[in-house]
PDB file of C-alpha atoms in Angstrom:
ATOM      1  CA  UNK A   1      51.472  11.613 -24.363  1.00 35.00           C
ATOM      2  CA  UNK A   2      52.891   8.340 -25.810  1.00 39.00           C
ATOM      3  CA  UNK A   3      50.981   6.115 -28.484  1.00 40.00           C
ATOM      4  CA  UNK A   4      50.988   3.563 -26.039  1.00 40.00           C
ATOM      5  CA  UNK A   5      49.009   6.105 -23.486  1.00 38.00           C
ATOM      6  CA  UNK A   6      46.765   7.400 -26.282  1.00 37.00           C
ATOM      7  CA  UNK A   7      45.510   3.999 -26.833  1.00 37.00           C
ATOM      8  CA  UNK A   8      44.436   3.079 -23.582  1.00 35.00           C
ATOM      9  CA  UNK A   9      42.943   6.318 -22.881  1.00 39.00           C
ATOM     10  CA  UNK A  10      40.170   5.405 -25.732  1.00 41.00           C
ATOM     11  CA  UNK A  11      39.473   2.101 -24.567  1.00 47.00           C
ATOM     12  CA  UNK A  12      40.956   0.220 -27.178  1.00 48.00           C
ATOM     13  CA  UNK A  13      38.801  -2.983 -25.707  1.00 52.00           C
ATOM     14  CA  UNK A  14      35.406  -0.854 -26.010  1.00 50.00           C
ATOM     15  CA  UNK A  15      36.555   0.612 -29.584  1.00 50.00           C
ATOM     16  CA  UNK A  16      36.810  -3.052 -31.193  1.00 51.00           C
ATOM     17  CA  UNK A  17      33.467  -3.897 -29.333  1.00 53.00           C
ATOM     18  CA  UNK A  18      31.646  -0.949 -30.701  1.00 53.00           C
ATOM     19  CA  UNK A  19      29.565  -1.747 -33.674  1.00 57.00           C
ATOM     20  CA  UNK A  20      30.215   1.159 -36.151  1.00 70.00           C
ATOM     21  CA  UNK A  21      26.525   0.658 -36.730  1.00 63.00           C
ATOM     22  CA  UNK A  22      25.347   2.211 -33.648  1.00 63.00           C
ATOM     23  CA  UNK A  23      26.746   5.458 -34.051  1.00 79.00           C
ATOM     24  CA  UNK A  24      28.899   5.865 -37.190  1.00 83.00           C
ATOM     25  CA  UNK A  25      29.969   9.679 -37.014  1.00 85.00           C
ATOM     26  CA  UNK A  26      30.769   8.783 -33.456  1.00 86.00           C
ATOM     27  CA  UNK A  27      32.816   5.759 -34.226  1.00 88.00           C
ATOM     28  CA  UNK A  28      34.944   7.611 -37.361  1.00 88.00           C
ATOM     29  CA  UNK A  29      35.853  10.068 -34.796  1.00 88.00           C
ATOM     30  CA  UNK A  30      36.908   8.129 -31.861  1.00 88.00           C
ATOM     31  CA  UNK A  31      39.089   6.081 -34.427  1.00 89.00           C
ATOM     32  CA  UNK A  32      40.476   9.205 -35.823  1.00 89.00           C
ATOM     33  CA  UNK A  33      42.024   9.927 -32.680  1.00 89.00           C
ATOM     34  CA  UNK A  34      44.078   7.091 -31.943  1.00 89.00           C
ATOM     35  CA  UNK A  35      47.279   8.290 -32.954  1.00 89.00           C
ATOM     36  CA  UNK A  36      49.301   6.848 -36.145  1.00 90.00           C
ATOM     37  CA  UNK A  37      52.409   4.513 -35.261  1.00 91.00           C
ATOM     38  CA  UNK A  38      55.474   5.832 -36.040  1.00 92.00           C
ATOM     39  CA  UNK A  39      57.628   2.820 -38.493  1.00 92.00           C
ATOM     40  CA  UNK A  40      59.700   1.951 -34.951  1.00 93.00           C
ATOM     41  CA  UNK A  41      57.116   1.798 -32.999  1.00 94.00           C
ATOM     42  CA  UNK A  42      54.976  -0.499 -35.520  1.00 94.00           C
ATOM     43  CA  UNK A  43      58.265  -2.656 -35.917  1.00 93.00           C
ATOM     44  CA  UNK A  44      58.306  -3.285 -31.822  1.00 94.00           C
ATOM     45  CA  UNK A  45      55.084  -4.121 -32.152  1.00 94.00           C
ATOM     46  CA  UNK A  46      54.804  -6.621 -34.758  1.00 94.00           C
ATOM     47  CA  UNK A  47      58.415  -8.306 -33.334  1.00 94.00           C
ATOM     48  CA  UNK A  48      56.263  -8.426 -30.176  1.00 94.00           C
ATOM     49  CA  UNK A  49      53.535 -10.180 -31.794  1.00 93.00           C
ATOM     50  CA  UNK A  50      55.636 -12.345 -33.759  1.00 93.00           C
ATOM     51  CA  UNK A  51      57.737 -13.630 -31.716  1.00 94.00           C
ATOM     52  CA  UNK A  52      56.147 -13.524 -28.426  1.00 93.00           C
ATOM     53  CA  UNK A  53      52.678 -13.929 -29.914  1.00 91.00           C
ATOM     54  CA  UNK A  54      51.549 -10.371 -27.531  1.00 93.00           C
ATOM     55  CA  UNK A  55      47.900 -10.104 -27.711  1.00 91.00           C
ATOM     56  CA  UNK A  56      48.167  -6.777 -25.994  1.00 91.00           C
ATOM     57  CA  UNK A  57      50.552  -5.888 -29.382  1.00 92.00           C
ATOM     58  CA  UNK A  58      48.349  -7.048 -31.936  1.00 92.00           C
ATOM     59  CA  UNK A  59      45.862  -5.011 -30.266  1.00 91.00           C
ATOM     60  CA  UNK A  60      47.423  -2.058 -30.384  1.00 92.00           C
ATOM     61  CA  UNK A  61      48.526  -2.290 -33.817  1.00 94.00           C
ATOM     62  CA  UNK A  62      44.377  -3.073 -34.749  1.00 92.00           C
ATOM     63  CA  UNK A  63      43.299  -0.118 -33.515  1.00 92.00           C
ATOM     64  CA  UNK A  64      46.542   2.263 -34.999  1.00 92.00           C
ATOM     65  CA  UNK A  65      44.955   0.824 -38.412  1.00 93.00           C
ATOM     66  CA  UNK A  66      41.239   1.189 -37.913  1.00 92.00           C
ATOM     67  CA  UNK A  67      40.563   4.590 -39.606  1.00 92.00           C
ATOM     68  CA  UNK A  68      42.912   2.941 -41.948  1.00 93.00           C
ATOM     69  CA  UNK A  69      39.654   0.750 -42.807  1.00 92.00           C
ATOM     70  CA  UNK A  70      36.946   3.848 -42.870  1.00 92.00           C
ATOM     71  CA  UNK A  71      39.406   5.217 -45.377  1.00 91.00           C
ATOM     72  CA  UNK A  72      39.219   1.929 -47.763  1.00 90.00           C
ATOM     73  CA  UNK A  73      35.177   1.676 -46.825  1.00 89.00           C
ATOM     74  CA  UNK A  74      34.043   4.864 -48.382  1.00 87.00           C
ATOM     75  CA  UNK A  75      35.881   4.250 -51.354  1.00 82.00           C
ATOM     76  CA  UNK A  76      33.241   1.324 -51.899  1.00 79.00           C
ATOM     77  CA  UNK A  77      30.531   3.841 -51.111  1.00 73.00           C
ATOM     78  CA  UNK A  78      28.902   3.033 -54.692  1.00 65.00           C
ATOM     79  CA  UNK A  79      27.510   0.072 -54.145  1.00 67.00           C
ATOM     80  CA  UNK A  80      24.635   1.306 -52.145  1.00 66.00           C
ATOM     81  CA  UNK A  81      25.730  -0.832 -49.359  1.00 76.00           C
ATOM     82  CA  UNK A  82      26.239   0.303 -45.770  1.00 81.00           C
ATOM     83  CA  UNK A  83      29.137   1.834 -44.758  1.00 86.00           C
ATOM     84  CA  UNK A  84      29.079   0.659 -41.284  1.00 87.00           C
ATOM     85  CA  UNK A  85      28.358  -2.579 -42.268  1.00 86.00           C
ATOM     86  CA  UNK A  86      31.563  -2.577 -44.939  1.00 88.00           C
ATOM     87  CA  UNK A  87      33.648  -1.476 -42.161  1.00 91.00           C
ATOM     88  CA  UNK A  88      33.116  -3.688 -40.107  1.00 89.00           C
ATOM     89  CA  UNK A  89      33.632  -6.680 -42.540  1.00 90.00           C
ATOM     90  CA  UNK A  90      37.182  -4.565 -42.999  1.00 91.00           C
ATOM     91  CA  UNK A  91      37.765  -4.921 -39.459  1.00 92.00           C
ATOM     92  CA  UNK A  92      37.860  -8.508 -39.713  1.00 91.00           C
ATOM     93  CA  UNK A  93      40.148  -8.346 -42.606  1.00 92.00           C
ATOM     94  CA  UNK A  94      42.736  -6.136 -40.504  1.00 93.00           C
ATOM     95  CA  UNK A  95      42.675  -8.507 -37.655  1.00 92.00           C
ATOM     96  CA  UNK A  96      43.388 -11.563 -40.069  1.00 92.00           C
ATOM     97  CA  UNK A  97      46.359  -9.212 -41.601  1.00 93.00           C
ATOM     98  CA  UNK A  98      47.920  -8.311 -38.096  1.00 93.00           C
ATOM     99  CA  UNK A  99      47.807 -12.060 -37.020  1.00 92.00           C
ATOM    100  CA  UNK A 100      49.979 -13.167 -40.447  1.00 92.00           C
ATOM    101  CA  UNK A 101      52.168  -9.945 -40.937  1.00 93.00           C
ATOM    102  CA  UNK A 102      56.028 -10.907 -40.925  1.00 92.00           C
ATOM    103  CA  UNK A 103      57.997  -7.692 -39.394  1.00 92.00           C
ATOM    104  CA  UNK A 104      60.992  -9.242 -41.354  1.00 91.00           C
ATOM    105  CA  UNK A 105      59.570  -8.799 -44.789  1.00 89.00           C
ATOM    106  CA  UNK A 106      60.634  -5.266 -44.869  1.00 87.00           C
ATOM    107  CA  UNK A 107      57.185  -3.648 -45.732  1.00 90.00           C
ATOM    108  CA  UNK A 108      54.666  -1.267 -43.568  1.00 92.00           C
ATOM    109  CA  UNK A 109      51.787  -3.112 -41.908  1.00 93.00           C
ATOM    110  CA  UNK A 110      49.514  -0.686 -43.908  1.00 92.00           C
ATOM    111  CA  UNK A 111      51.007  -2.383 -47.210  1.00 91.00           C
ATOM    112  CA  UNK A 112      49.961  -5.655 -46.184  1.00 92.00           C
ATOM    113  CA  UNK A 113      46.534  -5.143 -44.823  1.00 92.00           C
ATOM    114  CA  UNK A 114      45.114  -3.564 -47.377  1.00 91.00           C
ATOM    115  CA  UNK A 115      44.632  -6.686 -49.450  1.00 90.00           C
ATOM    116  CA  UNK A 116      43.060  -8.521 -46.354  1.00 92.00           C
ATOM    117  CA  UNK A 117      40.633  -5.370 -45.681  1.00 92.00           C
ATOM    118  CA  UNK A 118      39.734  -5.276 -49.631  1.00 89.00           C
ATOM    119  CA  UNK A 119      39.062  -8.805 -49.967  1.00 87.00           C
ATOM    120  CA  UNK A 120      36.766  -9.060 -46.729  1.00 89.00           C
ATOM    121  CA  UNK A 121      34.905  -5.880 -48.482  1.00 87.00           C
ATOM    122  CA  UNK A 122      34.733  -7.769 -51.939  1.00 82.00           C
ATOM    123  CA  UNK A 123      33.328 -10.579 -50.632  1.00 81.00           C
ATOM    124  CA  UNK A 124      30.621  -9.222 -48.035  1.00 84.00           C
ATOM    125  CA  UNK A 125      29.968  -7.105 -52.113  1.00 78.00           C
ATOM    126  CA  UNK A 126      29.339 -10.043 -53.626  1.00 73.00           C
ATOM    127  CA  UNK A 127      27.437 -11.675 -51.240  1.00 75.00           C
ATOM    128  CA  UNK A 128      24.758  -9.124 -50.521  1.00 73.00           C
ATOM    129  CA  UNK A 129      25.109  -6.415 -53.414  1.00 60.00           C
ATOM    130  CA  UNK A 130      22.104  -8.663 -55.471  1.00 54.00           C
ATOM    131  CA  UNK A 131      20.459 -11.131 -54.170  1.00 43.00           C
ATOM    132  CA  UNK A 132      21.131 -12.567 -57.426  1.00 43.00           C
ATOM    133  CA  UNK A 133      24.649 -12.622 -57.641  1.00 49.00           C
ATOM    134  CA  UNK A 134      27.101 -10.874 -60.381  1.00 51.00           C
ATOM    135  CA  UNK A 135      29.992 -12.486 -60.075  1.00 52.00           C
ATOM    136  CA  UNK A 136      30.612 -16.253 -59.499  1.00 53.00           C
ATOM    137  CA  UNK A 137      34.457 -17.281 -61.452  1.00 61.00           C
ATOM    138  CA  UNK A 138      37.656 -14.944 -60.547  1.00 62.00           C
ATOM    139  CA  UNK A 139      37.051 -13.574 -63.970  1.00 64.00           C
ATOM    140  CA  UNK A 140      33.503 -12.468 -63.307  1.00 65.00           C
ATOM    141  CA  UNK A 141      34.518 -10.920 -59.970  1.00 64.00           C
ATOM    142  CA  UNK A 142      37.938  -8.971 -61.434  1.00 66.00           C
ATOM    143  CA  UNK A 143      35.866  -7.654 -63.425  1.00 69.00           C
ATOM    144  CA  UNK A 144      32.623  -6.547 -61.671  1.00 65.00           C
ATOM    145  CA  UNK A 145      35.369  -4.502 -59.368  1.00 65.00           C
ATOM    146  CA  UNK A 146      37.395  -3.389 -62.371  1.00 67.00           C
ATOM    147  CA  UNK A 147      34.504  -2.134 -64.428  1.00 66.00           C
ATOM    148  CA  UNK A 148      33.205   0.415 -61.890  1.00 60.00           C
ATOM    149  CA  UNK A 149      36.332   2.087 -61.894  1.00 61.00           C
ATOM    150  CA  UNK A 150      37.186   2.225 -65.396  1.00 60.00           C
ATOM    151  CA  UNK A 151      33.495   3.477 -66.374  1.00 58.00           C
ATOM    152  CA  UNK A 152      33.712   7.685 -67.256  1.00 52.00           C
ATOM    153  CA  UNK A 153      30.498   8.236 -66.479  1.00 53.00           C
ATOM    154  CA  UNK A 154      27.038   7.067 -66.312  1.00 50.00           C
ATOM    155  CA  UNK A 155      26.445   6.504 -69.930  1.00 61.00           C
ATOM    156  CA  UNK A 156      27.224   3.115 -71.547  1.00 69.00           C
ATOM    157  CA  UNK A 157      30.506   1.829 -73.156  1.00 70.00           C
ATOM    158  CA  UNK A 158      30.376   3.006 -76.659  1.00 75.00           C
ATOM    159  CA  UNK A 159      32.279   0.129 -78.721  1.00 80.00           C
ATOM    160  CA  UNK A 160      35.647   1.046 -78.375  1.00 81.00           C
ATOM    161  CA  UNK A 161      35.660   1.090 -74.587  1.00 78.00           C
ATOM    162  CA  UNK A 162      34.045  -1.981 -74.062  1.00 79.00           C
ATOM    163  CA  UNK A 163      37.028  -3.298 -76.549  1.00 83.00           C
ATOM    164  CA  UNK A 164      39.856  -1.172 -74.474  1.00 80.00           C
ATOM    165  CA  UNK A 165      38.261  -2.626 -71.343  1.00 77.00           C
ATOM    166  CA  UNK A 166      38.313  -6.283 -72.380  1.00 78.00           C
ATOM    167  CA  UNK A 167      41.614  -6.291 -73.574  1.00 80.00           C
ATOM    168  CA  UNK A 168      42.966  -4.634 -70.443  1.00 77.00           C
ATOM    169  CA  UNK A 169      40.843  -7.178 -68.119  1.00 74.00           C
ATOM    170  CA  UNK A 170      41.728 -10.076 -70.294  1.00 76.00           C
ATOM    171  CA  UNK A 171      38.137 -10.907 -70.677  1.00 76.00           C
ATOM    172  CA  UNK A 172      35.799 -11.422 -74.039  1.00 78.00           C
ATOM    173  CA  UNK A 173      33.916  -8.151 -74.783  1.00 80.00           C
ATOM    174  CA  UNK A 174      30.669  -9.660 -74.673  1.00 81.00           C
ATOM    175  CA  UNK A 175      31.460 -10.356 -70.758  1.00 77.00           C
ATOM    176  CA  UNK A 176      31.840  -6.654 -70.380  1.00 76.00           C
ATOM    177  CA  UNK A 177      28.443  -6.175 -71.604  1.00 77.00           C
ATOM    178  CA  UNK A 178      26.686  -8.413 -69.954  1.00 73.00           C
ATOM    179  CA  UNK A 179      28.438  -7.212 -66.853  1.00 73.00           C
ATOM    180  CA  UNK A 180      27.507  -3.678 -67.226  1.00 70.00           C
ATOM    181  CA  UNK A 181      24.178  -4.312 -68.076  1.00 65.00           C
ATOM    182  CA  UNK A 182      23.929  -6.143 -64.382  1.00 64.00           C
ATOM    183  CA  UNK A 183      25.815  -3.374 -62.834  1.00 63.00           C
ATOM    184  CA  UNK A 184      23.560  -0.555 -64.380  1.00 58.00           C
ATOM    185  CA  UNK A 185      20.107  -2.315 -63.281  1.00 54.00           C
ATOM    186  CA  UNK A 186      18.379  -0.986 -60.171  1.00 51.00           C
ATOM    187  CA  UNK A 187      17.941  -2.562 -57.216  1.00 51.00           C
ATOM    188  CA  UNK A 188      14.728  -1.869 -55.420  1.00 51.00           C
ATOM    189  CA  UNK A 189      14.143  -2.523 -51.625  1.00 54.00           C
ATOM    190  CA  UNK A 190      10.791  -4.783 -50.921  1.00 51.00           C
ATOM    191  CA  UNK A 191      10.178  -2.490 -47.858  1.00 56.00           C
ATOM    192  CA  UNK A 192      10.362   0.592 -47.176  1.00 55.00           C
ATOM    193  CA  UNK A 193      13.653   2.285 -45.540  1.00 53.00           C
ATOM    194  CA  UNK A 194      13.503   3.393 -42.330  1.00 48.00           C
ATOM    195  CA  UNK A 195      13.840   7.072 -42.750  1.00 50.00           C
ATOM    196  CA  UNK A 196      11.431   6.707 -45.650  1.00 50.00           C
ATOM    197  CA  UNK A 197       8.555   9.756 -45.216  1.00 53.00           C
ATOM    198  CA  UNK A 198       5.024   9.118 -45.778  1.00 52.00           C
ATOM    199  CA  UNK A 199       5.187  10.354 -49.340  1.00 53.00           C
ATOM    200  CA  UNK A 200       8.103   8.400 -50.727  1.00 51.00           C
ATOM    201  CA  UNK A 201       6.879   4.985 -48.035  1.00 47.00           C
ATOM    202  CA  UNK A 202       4.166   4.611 -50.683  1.00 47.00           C
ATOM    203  CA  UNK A 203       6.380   3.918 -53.609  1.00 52.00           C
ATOM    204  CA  UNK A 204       7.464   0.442 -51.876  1.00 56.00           C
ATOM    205  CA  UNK A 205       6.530  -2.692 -53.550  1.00 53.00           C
ATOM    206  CA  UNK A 206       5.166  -3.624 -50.211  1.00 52.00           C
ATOM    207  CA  UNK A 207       2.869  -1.469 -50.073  1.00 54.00           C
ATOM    208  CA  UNK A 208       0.747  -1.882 -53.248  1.00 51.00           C
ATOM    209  CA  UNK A 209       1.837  -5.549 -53.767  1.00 53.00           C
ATOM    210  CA  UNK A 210      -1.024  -7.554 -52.986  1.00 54.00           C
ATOM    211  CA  UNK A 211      -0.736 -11.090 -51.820  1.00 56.00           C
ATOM    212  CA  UNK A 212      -4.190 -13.007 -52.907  1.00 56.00           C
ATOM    213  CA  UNK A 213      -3.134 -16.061 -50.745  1.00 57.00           C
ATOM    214  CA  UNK A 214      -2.265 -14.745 -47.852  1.00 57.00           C
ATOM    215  CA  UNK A 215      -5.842 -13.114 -47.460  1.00 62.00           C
ATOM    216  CA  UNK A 216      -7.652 -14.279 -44.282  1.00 65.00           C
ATOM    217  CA  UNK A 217     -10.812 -15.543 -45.949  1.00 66.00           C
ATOM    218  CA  UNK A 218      -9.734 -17.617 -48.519  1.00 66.00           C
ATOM    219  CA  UNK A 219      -7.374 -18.900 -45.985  1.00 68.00           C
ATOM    220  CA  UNK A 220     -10.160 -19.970 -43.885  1.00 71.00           C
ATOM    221  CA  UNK A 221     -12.119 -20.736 -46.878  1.00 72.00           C
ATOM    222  CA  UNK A 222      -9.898 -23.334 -48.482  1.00 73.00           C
ATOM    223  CA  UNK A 223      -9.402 -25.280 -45.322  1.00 75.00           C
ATOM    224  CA  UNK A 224     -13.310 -25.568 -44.539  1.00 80.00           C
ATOM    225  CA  UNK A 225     -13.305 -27.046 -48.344  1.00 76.00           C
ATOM    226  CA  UNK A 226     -10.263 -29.233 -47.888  1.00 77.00           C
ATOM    227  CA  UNK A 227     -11.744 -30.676 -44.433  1.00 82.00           C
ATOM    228  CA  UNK A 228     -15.324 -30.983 -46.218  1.00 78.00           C
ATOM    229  CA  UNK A 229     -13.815 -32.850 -48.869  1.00 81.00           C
ATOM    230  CA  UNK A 230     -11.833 -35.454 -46.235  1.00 82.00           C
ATOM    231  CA  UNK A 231     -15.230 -36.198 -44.479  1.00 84.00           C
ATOM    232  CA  UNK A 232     -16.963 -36.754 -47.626  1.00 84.00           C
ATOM    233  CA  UNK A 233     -14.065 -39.070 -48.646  1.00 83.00           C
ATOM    234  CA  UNK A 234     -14.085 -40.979 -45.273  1.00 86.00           C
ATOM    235  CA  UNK A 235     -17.994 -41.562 -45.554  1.00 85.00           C
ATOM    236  CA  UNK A 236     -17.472 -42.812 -49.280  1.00 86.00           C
ATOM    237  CA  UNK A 237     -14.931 -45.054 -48.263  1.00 88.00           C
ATOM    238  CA  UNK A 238     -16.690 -46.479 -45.204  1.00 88.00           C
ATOM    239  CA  UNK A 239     -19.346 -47.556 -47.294  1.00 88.00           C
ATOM    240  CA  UNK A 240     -17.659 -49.659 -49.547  1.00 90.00           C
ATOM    241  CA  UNK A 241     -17.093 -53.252 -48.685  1.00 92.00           C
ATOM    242  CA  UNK A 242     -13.721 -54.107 -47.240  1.00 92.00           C
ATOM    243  CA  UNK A 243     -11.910 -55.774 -50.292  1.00 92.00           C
ATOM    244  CA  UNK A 244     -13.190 -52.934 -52.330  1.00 92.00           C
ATOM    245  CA  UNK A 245     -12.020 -50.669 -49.302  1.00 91.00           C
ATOM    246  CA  UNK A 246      -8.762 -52.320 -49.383  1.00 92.00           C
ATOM    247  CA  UNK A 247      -8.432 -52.145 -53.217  1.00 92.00           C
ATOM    248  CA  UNK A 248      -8.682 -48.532 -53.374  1.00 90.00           C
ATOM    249  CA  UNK A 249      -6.809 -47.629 -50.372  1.00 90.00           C
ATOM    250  CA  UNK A 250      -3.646 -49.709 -51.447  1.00 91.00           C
ATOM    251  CA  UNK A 251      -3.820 -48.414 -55.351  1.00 89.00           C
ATOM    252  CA  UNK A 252      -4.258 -44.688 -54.644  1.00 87.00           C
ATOM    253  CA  UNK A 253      -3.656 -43.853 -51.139  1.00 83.00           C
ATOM    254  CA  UNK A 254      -0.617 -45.632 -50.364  1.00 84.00           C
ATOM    255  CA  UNK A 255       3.109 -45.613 -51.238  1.00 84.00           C
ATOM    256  CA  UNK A 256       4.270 -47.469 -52.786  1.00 86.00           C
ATOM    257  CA  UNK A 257       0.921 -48.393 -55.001  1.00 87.00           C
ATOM    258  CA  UNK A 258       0.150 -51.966 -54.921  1.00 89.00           C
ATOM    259  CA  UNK A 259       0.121 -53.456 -58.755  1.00 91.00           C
ATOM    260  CA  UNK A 260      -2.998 -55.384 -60.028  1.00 91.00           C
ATOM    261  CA  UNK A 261      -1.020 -58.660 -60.173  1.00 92.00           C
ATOM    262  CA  UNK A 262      -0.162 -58.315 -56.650  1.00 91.00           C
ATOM    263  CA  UNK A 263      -3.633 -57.749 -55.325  1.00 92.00           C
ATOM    264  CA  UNK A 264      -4.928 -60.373 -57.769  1.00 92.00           C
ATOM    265  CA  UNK A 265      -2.528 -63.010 -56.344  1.00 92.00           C
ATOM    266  CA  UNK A 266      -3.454 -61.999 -52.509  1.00 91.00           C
ATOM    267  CA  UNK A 267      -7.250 -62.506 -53.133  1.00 92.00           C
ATOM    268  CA  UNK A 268      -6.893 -65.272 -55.257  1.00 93.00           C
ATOM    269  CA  UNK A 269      -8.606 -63.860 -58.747  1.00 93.00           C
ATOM    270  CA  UNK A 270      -7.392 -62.466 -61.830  1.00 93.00           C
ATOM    271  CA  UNK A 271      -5.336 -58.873 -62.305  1.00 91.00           C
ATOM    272  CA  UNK A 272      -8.752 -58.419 -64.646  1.00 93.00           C
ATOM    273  CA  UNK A 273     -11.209 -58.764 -61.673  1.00 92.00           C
ATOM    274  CA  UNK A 274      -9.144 -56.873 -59.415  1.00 91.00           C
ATOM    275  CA  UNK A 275      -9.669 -53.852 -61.934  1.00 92.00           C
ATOM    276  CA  UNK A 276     -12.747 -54.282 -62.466  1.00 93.00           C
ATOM    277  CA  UNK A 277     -13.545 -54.179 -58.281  1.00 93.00           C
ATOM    278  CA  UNK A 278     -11.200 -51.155 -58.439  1.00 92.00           C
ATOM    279  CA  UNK A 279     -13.552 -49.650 -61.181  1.00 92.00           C
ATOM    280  CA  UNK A 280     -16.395 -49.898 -59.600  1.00 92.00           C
ATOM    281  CA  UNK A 281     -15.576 -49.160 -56.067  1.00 90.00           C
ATOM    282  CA  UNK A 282     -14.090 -45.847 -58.073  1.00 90.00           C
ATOM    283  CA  UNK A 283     -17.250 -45.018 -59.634  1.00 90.00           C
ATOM    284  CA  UNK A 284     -19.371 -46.043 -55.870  1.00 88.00           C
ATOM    285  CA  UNK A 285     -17.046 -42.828 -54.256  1.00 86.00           C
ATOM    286  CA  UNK A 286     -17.732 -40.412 -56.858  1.00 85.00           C
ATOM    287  CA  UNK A 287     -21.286 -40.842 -56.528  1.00 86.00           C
ATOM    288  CA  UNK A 288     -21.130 -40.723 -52.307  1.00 81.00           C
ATOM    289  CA  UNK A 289     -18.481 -37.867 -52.766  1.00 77.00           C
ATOM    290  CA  UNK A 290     -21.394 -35.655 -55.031  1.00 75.00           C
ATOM    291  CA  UNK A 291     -24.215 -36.703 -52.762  1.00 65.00           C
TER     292      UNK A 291
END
């Protein structure tokens, strides 16, 4: 069968529609199948695509390379992320490589798109690893990938490797520290997972974390209070006279407050009497507020 056949017989159009999500073991193995382009056949291929811009080419070579992203994806398997979800963020990094690969550079599509797959992975990392993120310079983020791979084991740098490590990197030791002190804290979910049994489903913050505000009562509580207090407000107010009204309304329940001298100069008295009406209309609404 040629590679050409192969491809079509999986459905190439229903293999890049399929999220890996769905059904991951099923999606690693149709992939698996497709068969690997041989260097002349990837060379028509890209000419095709480069010169003649063939979609039906760049397709082809997309789905030659896909297990080509599994294989990158579980390498990143230590970030507690999804796999499914880290392949397809690869995916989108192959297609960007297939559209800008030059068949007269000389190299193996392969070569090229592995930078485009990694640096789709490292950012979708970065983005959703913490929700307080761990890298923000290029510094920061050589390093958060660099570290991982350089730590022996689970215990921390003793002295000299955090200096080996720096040096290498380029980076100030005291970045490496702080860096694996972010990358050895635990993450814990809010919720619980899906697959979670009823033993372990109890150890979920959301399930012992109580939320005082959100409690049906006081909700109900605080807004009978809040509307009380409005009425008892309205019913002071309305029994004031209206310059007093006026006074209070434009010096406390308006924006932008109106100043003494500007009230004083619209009624025609002194900032001093204006204050003193203010005072006393003040003093009338506590009283009809407590009655």
């Amino acid at each position: 069968m040629s590679e050409t056949n192969t491809a079509v017989a999986l459905s190439p159009s229903a293999i890049l529609s399929m999220a890996p999500g769905a059904n991951l073991g099923a999606y690693v193995q149709t992939v698996s199948a497709i068969q690997i382009l041989s260097v002349d056949r990837e060379k028509e291929l890209a000419e095709r695509l480069f010169y003649d811009n063939c979609v039906d080419s760049a397709r082809e070579l997309v789905l030659a390379h896909l297990r080509f992203v599994v294989h990158v994806a579980r390498s990143y398997s230590g970030y507690g992320l999804q796999e499914a979800d880290l392949i397809q963020e690869g995916n989108v990094g192959l297609m960007k490589a297939v559209k800008r690969f030059d068949p007269t550079k000389g190299v193996r599509l392969v070569s090229f798109a592995v930078h485009w797959i990694k640096a789709e992975m490292h950012e979708y990392i970065l983005k959703n690893w913490r929700i307080v993120k761990v890298a923000t310079t290029k510094a920061q983020r050589k390093l958060f990938f660099n570290l991982r791979s350089q730590k022996k084991g689970t215990h921390w740098l003793t002295e000299a490797e955090t200096l080996a490590i720096a040096e290498d990197l380029g980076v100030d030791p005291a970045e490496v520290t702080r860096m694996e002190s972010r990358l050895s804290g635990r993450d814990v979910a809010f919720d619980m997972p899906v697959d979670a049994d009823e033993e372990s489903a109890w150890q979920a913050p959301q399930q012992y974390l109580e939320d005082q505000s959100m409690d049906p009562a006081m909700l109900v509580e605080s807004a009978n209070h809040v509307a009380h207090e409005e009425s008892q407000l309205s019913d002071a107010m309305s029994a004031l006279d209206a310059r007093s009204r006026d006074i209070v309304a434009r010096r406390w329940l308006s924006e932008p407050k109106a100043t003494l001298h500007e009230l004083a100069d619209e009624y025609g008295v002194s900032a001093e009497r204006i204050r003193q009406l203010e005072s006393n209309a003040m003093k009338k609404l506590r009283t009809g507020m407590l009655a």
